[in-house]
Amino acid sequence: MQSFNKKNTKSITKKDVNIAKNYLSEDEIKLLGLLTEQYLAFAETMAQQQTPMYMKDWIQRLDSIISLNGRELLDNAGKISREMADDKSYIEYGKYKKEQLNRQNIENFNELEEDINKLTLENKCNT
């Protein structure tokens, strides 16, 4: 999963929007993080106890943790196709890019305004 610092200058690319869990809301990401912590804590306990585990055991334990948290197990391909998810991510990316462009335009305008004010002040001081 990737996250982006708002102060970071690295821009999100179109490729970034349809990988990882970029389509999840903030609450869903927090929930995913908590479920992952629970699963890793269980795995660490098994390792500490030197309990052998096989892939089928891990799958069953993960299903149990998900169920214990009141979440529905997904036992099929789901309701949303890859194409639908990609379309949604590209729409959201378009909104993001438009917002970024607007912010950049405002920043550019503010910088220009500051420069004009400095030049005006210098001009008044020199006359």
CSV table of N, CA, C and O in Angstrom, one decimal:
chain,number,residue,atom,x,y,z
A,1,MET,N,0.8,-1.2,0.0
A,1,MET,CA,0.0,0.0,0.0
A,1,MET,C,0.9,1.2,0.0
A,1,MET,O,1.9,1.3,0.7
A,2,GLN,N,0.5,2.2,-0.8
A,2,GLN,CA,1.3,3.4,-0.8
A,2,GLN,C,0.4,4.5,-0.2
A,2,GLN,O,-0.8,4.6,-0.3
A,3,SER,N,1.1,5.5,0.4
A,3,SER,CA,0.5,6.7,0.8
A,3,SER,C,1.4,7.9,0.4
A,3,SER,O,2.5,7.7,0.2
A,4,PHE,N,0.8,9.0,0.3
A,4,PHE,CA,1.5,10.2,-0.2
A,4,PHE,C,1.4,11.3,0.8
A,4,PHE,O,0.4,11.7,1.3
A,5,ASN,N,2.6,11.8,1.2
A,5,ASN,CA,2.7,13.0,2.0
A,5,ASN,C,2.2,14.2,1.2
A,5,ASN,O,2.8,14.4,0.2
A,6,LYS,N,1.3,15.0,1.8
A,6,LYS,CA,0.8,16.1,1.0
A,6,LYS,C,1.9,17.2,0.8
A,6,LYS,O,1.8,17.9,-0.2
A,7,LYS,N,2.9,17.2,1.6
A,7,LYS,CA,4.0,18.2,1.4
A,7,LYS,C,5.1,17.6,0.5
A,7,LYS,O,6.0,18.4,0.1
A,8,ASN,N,5.0,16.4,0.1
A,8,ASN,CA,6.0,15.8,-0.8
A,8,ASN,C,5.8,16.3,-2.2
A,8,ASN,O,4.7,16.5,-2.6
A,9,THR,N,6.9,16.5,-2.8
A,9,THR,CA,6.8,17.1,-4.2
A,9,THR,C,6.6,16.0,-5.2
A,9,THR,O,6.3,16.3,-6.4
A,10,LYS,N,6.8,14.8,-4.9
A,10,LYS,CA,6.6,13.7,-5.8
A,10,LYS,C,5.1,13.6,-6.2
A,10,LYS,O,4.2,13.5,-5.3
A,11,SER,N,4.8,13.7,-7.4
A,11,SER,CA,3.4,13.7,-7.9
A,11,SER,C,2.9,12.3,-8.0
A,11,SER,O,3.6,11.4,-8.4
A,12,ILE,N,1.6,12.1,-7.8
A,12,ILE,CA,0.9,10.9,-8.0
A,12,ILE,C,0.7,10.7,-9.5
A,12,ILE,O,0.3,11.6,-10.2
A,13,THR,N,1.0,9.5,-10.0
A,13,THR,CA,0.9,9.3,-11.5
A,13,THR,C,-0.4,8.5,-11.8
A,13,THR,O,-1.0,7.9,-10.8
A,14,LYS,N,-0.8,8.5,-13.0
A,14,LYS,CA,-2.0,7.7,-13.4
A,14,LYS,C,-1.8,6.3,-13.1
A,14,LYS,O,-2.7,5.6,-12.7
A,15,LYS,N,-0.6,5.8,-13.2
A,15,LYS,CA,-0.3,4.4,-12.9
A,15,LYS,C,-0.5,4.1,-11.4
A,15,LYS,O,-1.0,3.0,-11.1
A,16,ASP,N,-0.2,5.0,-10.6
A,16,ASP,CA,-0.4,4.8,-9.1
A,16,ASP,C,-1.9,4.6,-8.7
A,16,ASP,O,-2.1,4.0,-7.7
A,17,VAL,N,-2.8,5.2,-9.5
A,17,VAL,CA,-4.2,5.2,-9.0
A,17,VAL,C,-4.9,3.9,-9.2
A,17,VAL,O,-5.9,3.7,-8.5
A,18,ASN,N,-4.4,2.9,-9.9
A,18,ASN,CA,-5.1,1.7,-10.0
A,18,ASN,C,-4.2,0.5,-9.5
A,18,ASN,O,-4.4,-0.6,-9.9
A,19,ILE,N,-3.3,0.8,-8.6
A,19,ILE,CA,-2.6,-0.2,-7.9
A,19,ILE,C,-2.8,0.0,-6.4
A,19,ILE,O,-3.3,1.0,-6.0
A,20,ALA,N,-2.3,-1.0,-5.6
A,20,ALA,CA,-2.4,-0.9,-4.2
A,20,ALA,C,-3.8,-0.8,-3.7
A,20,ALA,O,-4.8,-1.4,-4.3
A,21,LYS,N,-4.1,0.0,-2.7
A,21,LYS,CA,-5.4,0.2,-2.1
A,21,LYS,C,-5.8,1.7,-2.2
A,21,LYS,O,-6.4,2.2,-1.3
A,22,ASN,N,-5.4,2.3,-3.3
A,22,ASN,CA,-5.7,3.8,-3.5
A,22,ASN,C,-7.2,4.1,-3.6
A,22,ASN,O,-7.6,5.2,-3.5
A,23,TYR,N,-8.0,3.1,-3.8
A,23,TYR,CA,-9.5,3.3,-3.9
A,23,TYR,C,-10.2,3.2,-2.5
A,23,TYR,O,-11.4,3.5,-2.4
A,24,LEU,N,-9.5,2.9,-1.4
A,24,LEU,CA,-10.1,2.8,-0.1
A,24,LEU,C,-10.2,4.2,0.5
A,24,LEU,O,-9.4,5.0,0.4
A,25,SER,N,-11.2,4.3,1.4
A,25,SER,CA,-11.4,5.5,2.1
A,25,SER,C,-10.4,5.5,3.3
A,25,SER,O,-9.8,4.4,3.6
A,26,GLU,N,-10.3,6.6,4.0
A,26,GLU,CA,-9.3,6.6,5.1
A,26,GLU,C,-9.7,5.6,6.2
A,26,GLU,O,-8.9,4.9,6.8
A,27,ASP,N,-11.0,5.5,6.5
A,27,ASP,CA,-11.5,4.6,7.5
A,27,ASP,C,-11.2,3.1,7.1
A,27,ASP,O,-10.8,2.3,7.9
A,28,GLU,N,-11.4,2.8,5.8
A,28,GLU,CA,-11.1,1.5,5.3
A,28,GLU,C,-9.7,1.2,5.4
A,28,GLU,O,-9.3,0.0,5.7
A,29,ILE,N,-8.8,2.1,5.1
A,29,ILE,CA,-7.4,1.9,5.2
A,29,ILE,C,-7.0,1.6,6.7
A,29,ILE,O,-6.2,0.7,7.0
A,30,LYS,N,-7.6,2.4,7.6
A,30,LYS,CA,-7.3,2.2,9.1
A,30,LYS,C,-7.7,0.8,9.5
A,30,LYS,O,-7.0,0.1,10.2
A,31,LEU,N,-8.9,0.4,9.0
A,31,LEU,CA,-9.4,-1.0,9.3
A,31,LEU,C,-8.5,-2.1,8.8
A,31,LEU,O,-8.1,-3.0,9.4
A,32,LEU,N,-8.0,-1.9,7.5
A,32,LEU,CA,-7.1,-2.8,6.9
A,32,LEU,C,-5.8,-2.9,7.7
A,32,LEU,O,-5.3,-4.0,7.9
A,33,GLY,N,-5.3,-1.8,8.2
A,33,GLY,CA,-4.1,-1.7,9.0
A,33,GLY,C,-4.3,-2.5,10.3
A,33,GLY,O,-3.4,-3.3,10.7
A,34,LEU,N,-5.5,-2.3,10.9
A,34,LEU,CA,-5.7,-3.0,12.2
A,34,LEU,C,-5.8,-4.5,12.0
A,34,LEU,O,-5.3,-5.3,12.8
A,35,LEU,N,-6.5,-4.9,10.9
A,35,LEU,CA,-6.6,-6.4,10.6
A,35,LEU,C,-5.2,-7.0,10.3
A,35,LEU,O,-4.9,-8.1,10.8
A,36,THR,N,-4.4,-6.2,9.6
A,36,THR,CA,-3.0,-6.7,9.3
A,36,THR,C,-2.2,-6.8,10.6
A,36,THR,O,-1.5,-7.8,10.8
A,37,GLU,N,-2.4,-5.8,11.5
A,37,GLU,CA,-1.6,-5.9,12.8
A,37,GLU,C,-2.1,-7.2,13.6
A,37,GLU,O,-1.2,-7.9,14.2
A,38,GLN,N,-3.4,-7.5,13.6
A,38,GLN,CA,-3.9,-8.6,14.3
A,38,GLN,C,-3.3,-9.9,13.7
A,38,GLN,O,-2.9,-10.8,14.4
A,39,TYR,N,-3.3,-10.0,12.4
A,39,TYR,CA,-2.8,-11.1,11.7
A,39,TYR,C,-1.3,-11.3,11.9
A,39,TYR,O,-0.8,-12.4,12.2
A,40,LEU,N,-0.5,-10.2,11.9
A,40,LEU,CA,0.9,-10.3,12.2
A,40,LEU,C,1.2,-10.7,13.6
A,40,LEU,O,2.2,-11.4,13.9
A,41,ALA,N,0.4,-10.2,14.5
A,41,ALA,CA,0.6,-10.6,16.0
A,41,ALA,C,0.3,-12.1,16.1
A,41,ALA,O,1.1,-12.7,16.9
A,42,PHE,N,-0.7,-12.6,15.5
A,42,PHE,CA,-0.9,-14.0,15.5
A,42,PHE,C,0.3,-14.8,14.9
A,42,PHE,O,0.7,-15.8,15.5
A,43,ALA,N,0.8,-14.3,13.8
A,43,ALA,CA,1.9,-15.0,13.2
A,43,ALA,C,3.1,-15.0,14.1
A,43,ALA,O,3.9,-16.0,14.2
A,44,GLU,N,3.4,-13.9,14.7
A,44,GLU,CA,4.5,-13.8,15.7
A,44,GLU,C,4.3,-14.7,16.8
A,44,GLU,O,5.3,-15.4,17.3
A,45,THR,N,3.1,-14.8,17.3
A,45,THR,CA,2.8,-15.8,18.4
A,45,THR,C,3.2,-17.2,18.0
A,45,THR,O,3.8,-18.0,18.7
A,46,MET,N,2.7,-17.6,16.8
A,46,MET,CA,3.0,-18.9,16.3
A,46,MET,C,4.5,-19.2,16.1
A,46,MET,O,5.0,-20.2,16.5
A,47,ALA,N,5.2,-18.1,15.7
A,47,ALA,CA,6.7,-18.3,15.5
A,47,ALA,C,7.3,-18.4,16.9
A,47,ALA,O,8.2,-19.2,17.0
A,48,GLN,N,6.9,-17.6,17.9
A,48,GLN,CA,7.5,-17.7,19.2
A,48,GLN,C,7.3,-19.0,19.8
A,48,GLN,O,8.1,-19.5,20.5
A,49,GLN,N,6.1,-19.6,19.6
A,49,GLN,CA,5.8,-20.9,20.1
A,49,GLN,C,6.4,-22.1,19.2
A,49,GLN,O,6.2,-23.2,19.6
A,50,GLN,N,7.0,-21.7,18.1
A,50,GLN,CA,7.6,-22.6,17.2
A,50,GLN,C,6.5,-23.7,16.7
A,50,GLN,O,6.8,-24.8,16.6
A,51,THR,N,5.3,-23.1,16.5
A,51,THR,CA,4.2,-23.9,16.0
A,51,THR,C,4.3,-24.0,14.5
A,51,THR,O,4.2,-23.0,13.8
A,52,PRO,N,4.4,-25.2,13.9
A,52,PRO,CA,4.4,-25.3,12.4
A,52,PRO,C,3.1,-24.9,11.8
A,52,PRO,O,2.0,-25.3,12.3
A,53,MET,N,3.1,-24.1,10.8
A,53,MET,CA,1.9,-23.7,10.1
A,53,MET,C,2.0,-23.9,8.6
A,53,MET,O,3.1,-23.6,8.1
A,54,TYR,N,1.0,-24.4,8.0
A,54,TYR,CA,0.9,-24.6,6.6
A,54,TYR,C,0.0,-23.5,5.9
A,54,TYR,O,-0.8,-22.9,6.6
A,55,MET,N,0.1,-23.4,4.6
A,55,MET,CA,-0.6,-22.3,3.9
A,55,MET,C,-2.1,-22.4,4.2
A,55,MET,O,-2.8,-21.4,4.5
A,56,LYS,N,-2.6,-23.6,4.2
A,56,LYS,CA,-4.1,-23.8,4.5
A,56,LYS,C,-4.4,-23.3,5.9
A,56,LYS,O,-5.5,-22.7,6.1
A,57,ASP,N,-3.5,-23.5,6.9
A,57,ASP,CA,-3.7,-23.0,8.2
A,57,ASP,C,-3.7,-21.5,8.3
A,57,ASP,O,-4.5,-20.9,9.0
A,58,TRP,N,-2.8,-20.9,7.5
A,58,TRP,CA,-2.8,-19.4,7.5
A,58,TRP,C,-4.0,-18.8,6.9
A,58,TRP,O,-4.6,-17.8,7.4
A,59,ILE,N,-4.5,-19.5,5.9
A,59,ILE,CA,-5.8,-19.0,5.2
A,59,ILE,C,-6.9,-19.1,6.2
A,59,ILE,O,-7.7,-18.2,6.3
A,60,GLN,N,-7.0,-20.2,6.9
A,60,GLN,CA,-8.1,-20.4,7.9
A,60,GLN,C,-8.0,-19.4,9.0
A,60,GLN,O,-9.0,-18.8,9.4
A,61,ARG,N,-6.8,-19.1,9.5
A,61,ARG,CA,-6.6,-18.2,10.6
A,61,ARG,C,-7.0,-16.7,10.1
A,61,ARG,O,-7.6,-16.0,10.9
A,62,LEU,N,-6.6,-16.4,8.9
A,62,LEU,CA,-7.0,-15.1,8.4
A,62,LEU,C,-8.5,-15.0,8.2
A,62,LEU,O,-9.1,-13.9,8.7
A,63,ASP,N,-9.1,-16.0,7.7
A,63,ASP,CA,-10.6,-16.0,7.6
A,63,ASP,C,-11.2,-15.8,9.0
A,63,ASP,O,-12.2,-15.0,9.2
A,64,SER,N,-10.6,-16.5,10.0
A,64,SER,CA,-11.2,-16.3,11.4
A,64,SER,C,-11.0,-14.9,11.9
A,64,SER,O,-11.9,-14.4,12.6
A,65,ILE,N,-9.8,-14.3,11.7
A,65,ILE,CA,-9.6,-12.9,12.2
A,65,ILE,C,-10.6,-12.0,11.5
A,65,ILE,O,-11.2,-11.1,12.1
A,66,ILE,N,-10.8,-12.2,10.2
A,66,ILE,CA,-11.7,-11.3,9.5
A,66,ILE,C,-13.1,-11.5,10.0
A,66,ILE,O,-13.8,-10.5,10.3
A,67,SER,N,-13.5,-12.7,10.2
A,67,SER,CA,-14.9,-13.0,10.8
A,67,SER,C,-15.0,-12.5,12.2
A,67,SER,O,-16.1,-11.9,12.5
A,68,LEU,N,-14.0,-12.6,13.0
A,68,LEU,CA,-14.1,-12.1,14.4
A,68,LEU,C,-14.3,-10.6,14.5
A,68,LEU,O,-14.9,-10.1,15.4
A,69,ASN,N,-13.8,-9.9,13.4
A,69,ASN,CA,-14.0,-8.5,13.4
A,69,ASN,C,-15.3,-8.0,12.7
A,69,ASN,O,-15.5,-6.9,12.4
A,70,GLY,N,-16.2,-9.0,12.5
A,70,GLY,CA,-17.5,-8.7,11.9
A,70,GLY,C,-17.5,-8.4,10.5
A,70,GLY,O,-18.4,-7.7,10.0
A,71,ARG,N,-16.4,-8.8,9.8
A,71,ARG,CA,-16.4,-8.5,8.3
A,71,ARG,C,-16.8,-9.7,7.6
A,71,ARG,O,-16.6,-10.8,7.9
A,72,GLU,N,-17.4,-9.4,6.4
A,72,GLU,CA,-17.9,-10.5,5.5
A,72,GLU,C,-16.7,-11.1,4.7
A,72,GLU,O,-15.9,-10.3,4.2
A,73,LEU,N,-16.6,-12.4,4.7
A,73,LEU,CA,-15.6,-13.0,3.9
A,73,LEU,C,-16.0,-13.0,2.4
A,73,LEU,O,-17.1,-13.2,2.1
A,74,LEU,N,-15.1,-12.7,1.6
A,74,LEU,CA,-15.3,-12.6,0.1
A,74,LEU,C,-14.9,-14.0,-0.4
A,74,LEU,O,-13.8,-14.4,-0.5
A,75,ASP,N,-15.9,-14.7,-0.8
A,75,ASP,CA,-15.7,-16.1,-1.3
A,75,ASP,C,-15.9,-16.2,-2.8
A,75,ASP,O,-16.0,-17.3,-3.4
A,76,ASN,N,-15.9,-15.0,-3.5
A,76,ASN,CA,-16.1,-15.0,-4.9
A,76,ASN,C,-15.3,-13.8,-5.5
A,76,ASN,O,-14.6,-13.2,-4.7
A,77,ALA,N,-15.5,-13.6,-6.7
A,77,ALA,CA,-14.7,-12.5,-7.4
A,77,ALA,C,-15.2,-11.1,-7.0
A,77,ALA,O,-14.6,-10.1,-7.4
A,78,GLY,N,-16.3,-11.0,-6.2
A,78,GLY,CA,-16.8,-9.7,-5.9
A,78,GLY,C,-17.8,-9.1,-6.9
A,78,GLY,O,-18.1,-9.7,-7.9
A,79,LYS,N,-18.3,-7.9,-6.6
A,79,LYS,CA,-19.3,-7.3,-7.4
A,79,LYS,C,-18.7,-6.3,-8.4
A,79,LYS,O,-19.4,-5.9,-9.3
A,80,ILE,N,-17.4,-5.9,-8.2
A,80,ILE,CA,-16.9,-4.8,-9.0
A,80,ILE,C,-15.8,-5.4,-9.9
A,80,ILE,O,-14.8,-6.1,-9.4
A,81,SER,N,-15.9,-5.2,-11.2
A,81,SER,CA,-14.9,-5.8,-12.1
A,81,SER,C,-13.6,-4.9,-12.1
A,81,SER,O,-13.6,-3.8,-11.6
A,82,ARG,N,-12.5,-5.5,-12.5
A,82,ARG,CA,-11.3,-4.7,-12.6
A,82,ARG,C,-11.5,-3.5,-13.5
A,82,ARG,O,-11.0,-2.4,-13.2
A,83,GLU,N,-12.2,-3.7,-14.6
A,83,GLU,CA,-12.5,-2.6,-15.5
A,83,GLU,C,-13.2,-1.4,-14.8
A,83,GLU,O,-12.9,-0.3,-14.9
A,84,MET,N,-14.2,-1.8,-14.0
A,84,MET,CA,-15.0,-0.8,-13.3
A,84,MET,C,-14.1,-0.1,-12.3
A,84,MET,O,-14.2,1.1,-12.1
A,85,ALA,N,-13.2,-0.8,-11.6
A,85,ALA,CA,-12.3,-0.2,-10.6
A,85,ALA,C,-11.3,0.7,-11.3
A,85,ALA,O,-11.1,1.8,-10.8
A,86,ASP,N,-10.8,0.3,-12.4
A,86,ASP,CA,-9.9,1.2,-13.2
A,86,ASP,C,-10.6,2.4,-13.6
A,86,ASP,O,-10.1,3.5,-13.5
A,87,ASP,N,-11.8,2.3,-14.2
A,87,ASP,CA,-12.6,3.5,-14.6
A,87,ASP,C,-12.8,4.5,-13.4
A,87,ASP,O,-12.6,5.7,-13.6
A,88,LYS,N,-13.2,3.9,-12.3
A,88,LYS,CA,-13.4,4.8,-11.1
A,88,LYS,C,-12.0,5.5,-10.7
A,88,LYS,O,-12.0,6.7,-10.4
A,89,SER,N,-10.9,4.7,-10.7
A,89,SER,CA,-9.7,5.3,-10.3
A,89,SER,C,-9.2,6.4,-11.3
A,89,SER,O,-8.7,7.4,-10.9
A,90,TYR,N,-9.5,6.2,-12.6
A,90,TYR,CA,-9.1,7.2,-13.6
A,90,TYR,C,-10.0,8.5,-13.4
A,90,TYR,O,-9.5,9.6,-13.6
A,91,ILE,N,-11.3,8.3,-13.1
A,91,ILE,CA,-12.1,9.5,-12.8
A,91,ILE,C,-11.6,10.3,-11.6
A,91,ILE,O,-11.5,11.5,-11.7
A,92,GLU,N,-11.3,9.6,-10.6
A,92,GLU,CA,-10.8,10.2,-9.4
A,92,GLU,C,-9.4,10.9,-9.6
A,92,GLU,O,-9.1,11.9,-9.1
A,93,TYR,N,-8.6,10.2,-10.5
A,93,TYR,CA,-7.3,10.8,-10.8
A,93,TYR,C,-7.5,12.1,-11.6
A,93,TYR,O,-6.8,13.1,-11.4
A,94,GLY,N,-8.5,12.1,-12.5
A,94,GLY,CA,-8.8,13.4,-13.2
A,94,GLY,C,-9.2,14.5,-12.3
A,94,GLY,O,-8.7,15.6,-12.4
A,95,LYS,N,-10.0,14.2,-11.3
A,95,LYS,CA,-10.4,15.2,-10.2
A,95,LYS,C,-9.1,15.7,-9.5
A,95,LYS,O,-8.9,16.9,-9.2
A,96,TYR,N,-8.3,14.7,-9.1
A,96,TYR,CA,-7.0,15.1,-8.4
A,96,TYR,C,-6.1,16.0,-9.2
A,96,TYR,O,-5.6,17.0,-8.7
A,97,LYS,N,-5.9,15.6,-10.5
A,97,LYS,CA,-5.0,16.4,-11.3
A,97,LYS,C,-5.6,17.8,-11.5
A,97,LYS,O,-4.8,18.8,-11.5
A,98,LYS,N,-6.9,17.9,-11.7
A,98,LYS,CA,-7.5,19.3,-11.8
A,98,LYS,C,-7.3,20.1,-10.6
A,98,LYS,O,-7.0,21.3,-10.6
A,99,GLU,N,-7.5,19.5,-9.4
A,99,GLU,CA,-7.3,20.2,-8.1
A,99,GLU,C,-5.8,20.6,-8.0
A,99,GLU,O,-5.5,21.7,-7.5
A,100,GLN,N,-4.9,19.7,-8.4
A,100,GLN,CA,-3.5,20.0,-8.3
A,100,GLN,C,-3.1,21.2,-9.2
A,100,GLN,O,-2.4,22.1,-8.8
A,101,LEU,N,-3.7,21.2,-10.4
A,101,LEU,CA,-3.4,22.3,-11.3
A,101,LEU,C,-4.0,23.6,-10.8
A,101,LEU,O,-3.3,24.6,-10.9
A,102,ASN,N,-5.2,23.6,-10.2
A,102,ASN,CA,-5.8,24.8,-9.6
A,102,ASN,C,-4.9,25.3,-8.5
A,102,ASN,O,-4.6,26.5,-8.4
A,103,ARG,N,-4.4,24.4,-7.6
A,103,ARG,CA,-3.5,24.8,-6.5
A,103,ARG,C,-2.2,25.4,-7.1
A,103,ARG,O,-1.7,26.4,-6.5
A,104,GLN,N,-1.7,24.8,-8.1
A,104,GLN,CA,-0.4,25.3,-8.7
A,104,GLN,C,-0.6,26.7,-9.3
A,104,GLN,O,0.2,27.6,-9.1
A,105,ASN,N,-1.8,26.9,-9.9
A,105,ASN,CA,-2.1,28.2,-10.5
A,105,ASN,C,-2.2,29.3,-9.4
A,105,ASN,O,-1.7,30.4,-9.6
A,106,ILE,N,-2.9,28.9,-8.3
A,106,ILE,CA,-3.0,29.8,-7.2
A,106,ILE,C,-1.6,30.2,-6.6
A,106,ILE,O,-1.3,31.4,-6.4
A,107,GLU,N,-0.8,29.2,-6.5
A,107,GLU,CA,0.6,29.4,-5.9
A,107,GLU,C,1.4,30.3,-6.9
A,107,GLU,O,2.0,31.2,-6.4
A,108,ASN,N,1.3,30.0,-8.2
A,108,ASN,CA,2.0,30.9,-9.2
A,108,ASN,C,1.5,32.3,-9.1
A,108,ASN,O,2.3,33.2,-9.2
A,109,PHE,N,0.2,32.5,-9.0
A,109,PHE,CA,-0.4,33.8,-9.0
A,109,PHE,C,0.1,34.5,-7.7
A,109,PHE,O,0.4,35.7,-7.8
A,110,ASN,N,0.1,33.8,-6.6
A,110,ASN,CA,0.5,34.4,-5.3
A,110,ASN,C,2.0,34.8,-5.4
A,110,ASN,O,2.4,35.9,-4.9
A,111,GLU,N,2.8,34.0,-6.0
A,111,GLU,CA,4.2,34.3,-6.2
A,111,GLU,C,4.4,35.6,-7.1
A,111,GLU,O,5.2,36.4,-6.8
A,112,LEU,N,3.6,35.6,-8.1
A,112,LEU,CA,3.7,36.7,-9.0
A,112,LEU,C,3.3,38.0,-8.3
A,112,LEU,O,3.9,39.1,-8.5
A,113,GLU,N,2.2,37.9,-7.5
A,113,GLU,CA,1.7,39.1,-6.8
A,113,GLU,C,2.8,39.6,-5.8
A,113,GLU,O,3.0,40.8,-5.6
A,114,GLU,N,3.4,38.6,-5.1
A,114,GLU,CA,4.5,39.0,-4.2
A,114,GLU,C,5.7,39.7,-4.9
A,114,GLU,O,6.2,40.7,-4.4
A,115,ASP,N,6.0,39.2,-6.1
A,115,ASP,CA,7.1,39.8,-6.8
A,115,ASP,C,6.7,41.2,-7.3
A,115,ASP,O,7.6,42.1,-7.2
A,116,ILE,N,5.5,41.4,-7.7
A,116,ILE,CA,5.0,42.7,-8.1
A,116,ILE,C,5.1,43.7,-7.0
A,116,ILE,O,5.5,44.8,-7.1
A,117,ASN,N,4.6,43.2,-5.8
A,117,ASN,CA,4.6,44.0,-4.6
A,117,ASN,C,6.0,44.4,-4.2
A,117,ASN,O,6.3,45.6,-3.8
A,118,LYS,N,7.0,43.5,-4.3
A,118,LYS,CA,8.4,43.8,-4.0
A,118,LYS,C,8.9,44.8,-5.0
A,118,LYS,O,9.6,45.8,-4.6
A,119,LEU,N,8.7,44.6,-6.2
A,119,LEU,CA,9.1,45.6,-7.2
A,119,LEU,C,8.5,46.9,-7.0
A,119,LEU,O,9.2,48.0,-7.2
A,120,THR,N,7.3,47.0,-6.7
A,120,THR,CA,6.6,48.3,-6.5
A,120,THR,C,7.2,49.0,-5.3
A,120,THR,O,7.5,50.2,-5.3
A,121,LEU,N,7.5,48.2,-4.2
A,121,LEU,CA,8.1,48.8,-3.0
A,121,LEU,C,9.5,49.3,-3.3
A,121,LEU,O,9.9,50.4,-2.9
A,122,GLU,N,10.3,48.5,-4.1
A,122,GLU,CA,11.6,48.9,-4.5
A,122,GLU,C,11.6,50.2,-5.3
A,122,GLU,O,12.4,51.1,-5.2
A,123,ASN,N,10.6,50.2,-6.2
A,123,ASN,CA,10.4,51.4,-7.1
A,123,ASN,C,10.1,52.7,-6.2
A,123,ASN,O,10.7,53.7,-6.5
A,124,LYS,N,9.3,52.5,-5.2
A,124,LYS,CA,8.9,53.7,-4.3
A,124,LYS,C,10.1,54.1,-3.5
A,124,LYS,O,10.3,55.3,-3.3
A,125,CYS,N,10.9,53.2,-3.1
A,125,CYS,CA,12.1,53.5,-2.3
A,125,CYS,C,13.2,54.2,-3.1
A,125,CYS,O,14.0,55.0,-2.7
A,126,ASN,N,13.3,53.8,-4.4
A,126,ASN,CA,14.3,54.4,-5.3
A,126,ASN,C,13.9,55.8,-5.9
A,126,ASN,O,14.7,56.5,-6.5
A,127,THR,N,12.7,56.2,-5.7
A,127,THR,CA,12.2,57.5,-6.3
A,127,THR,C,12.1,58.5,-5.2
A,127,THR,O,12.3,58.5,-4.1
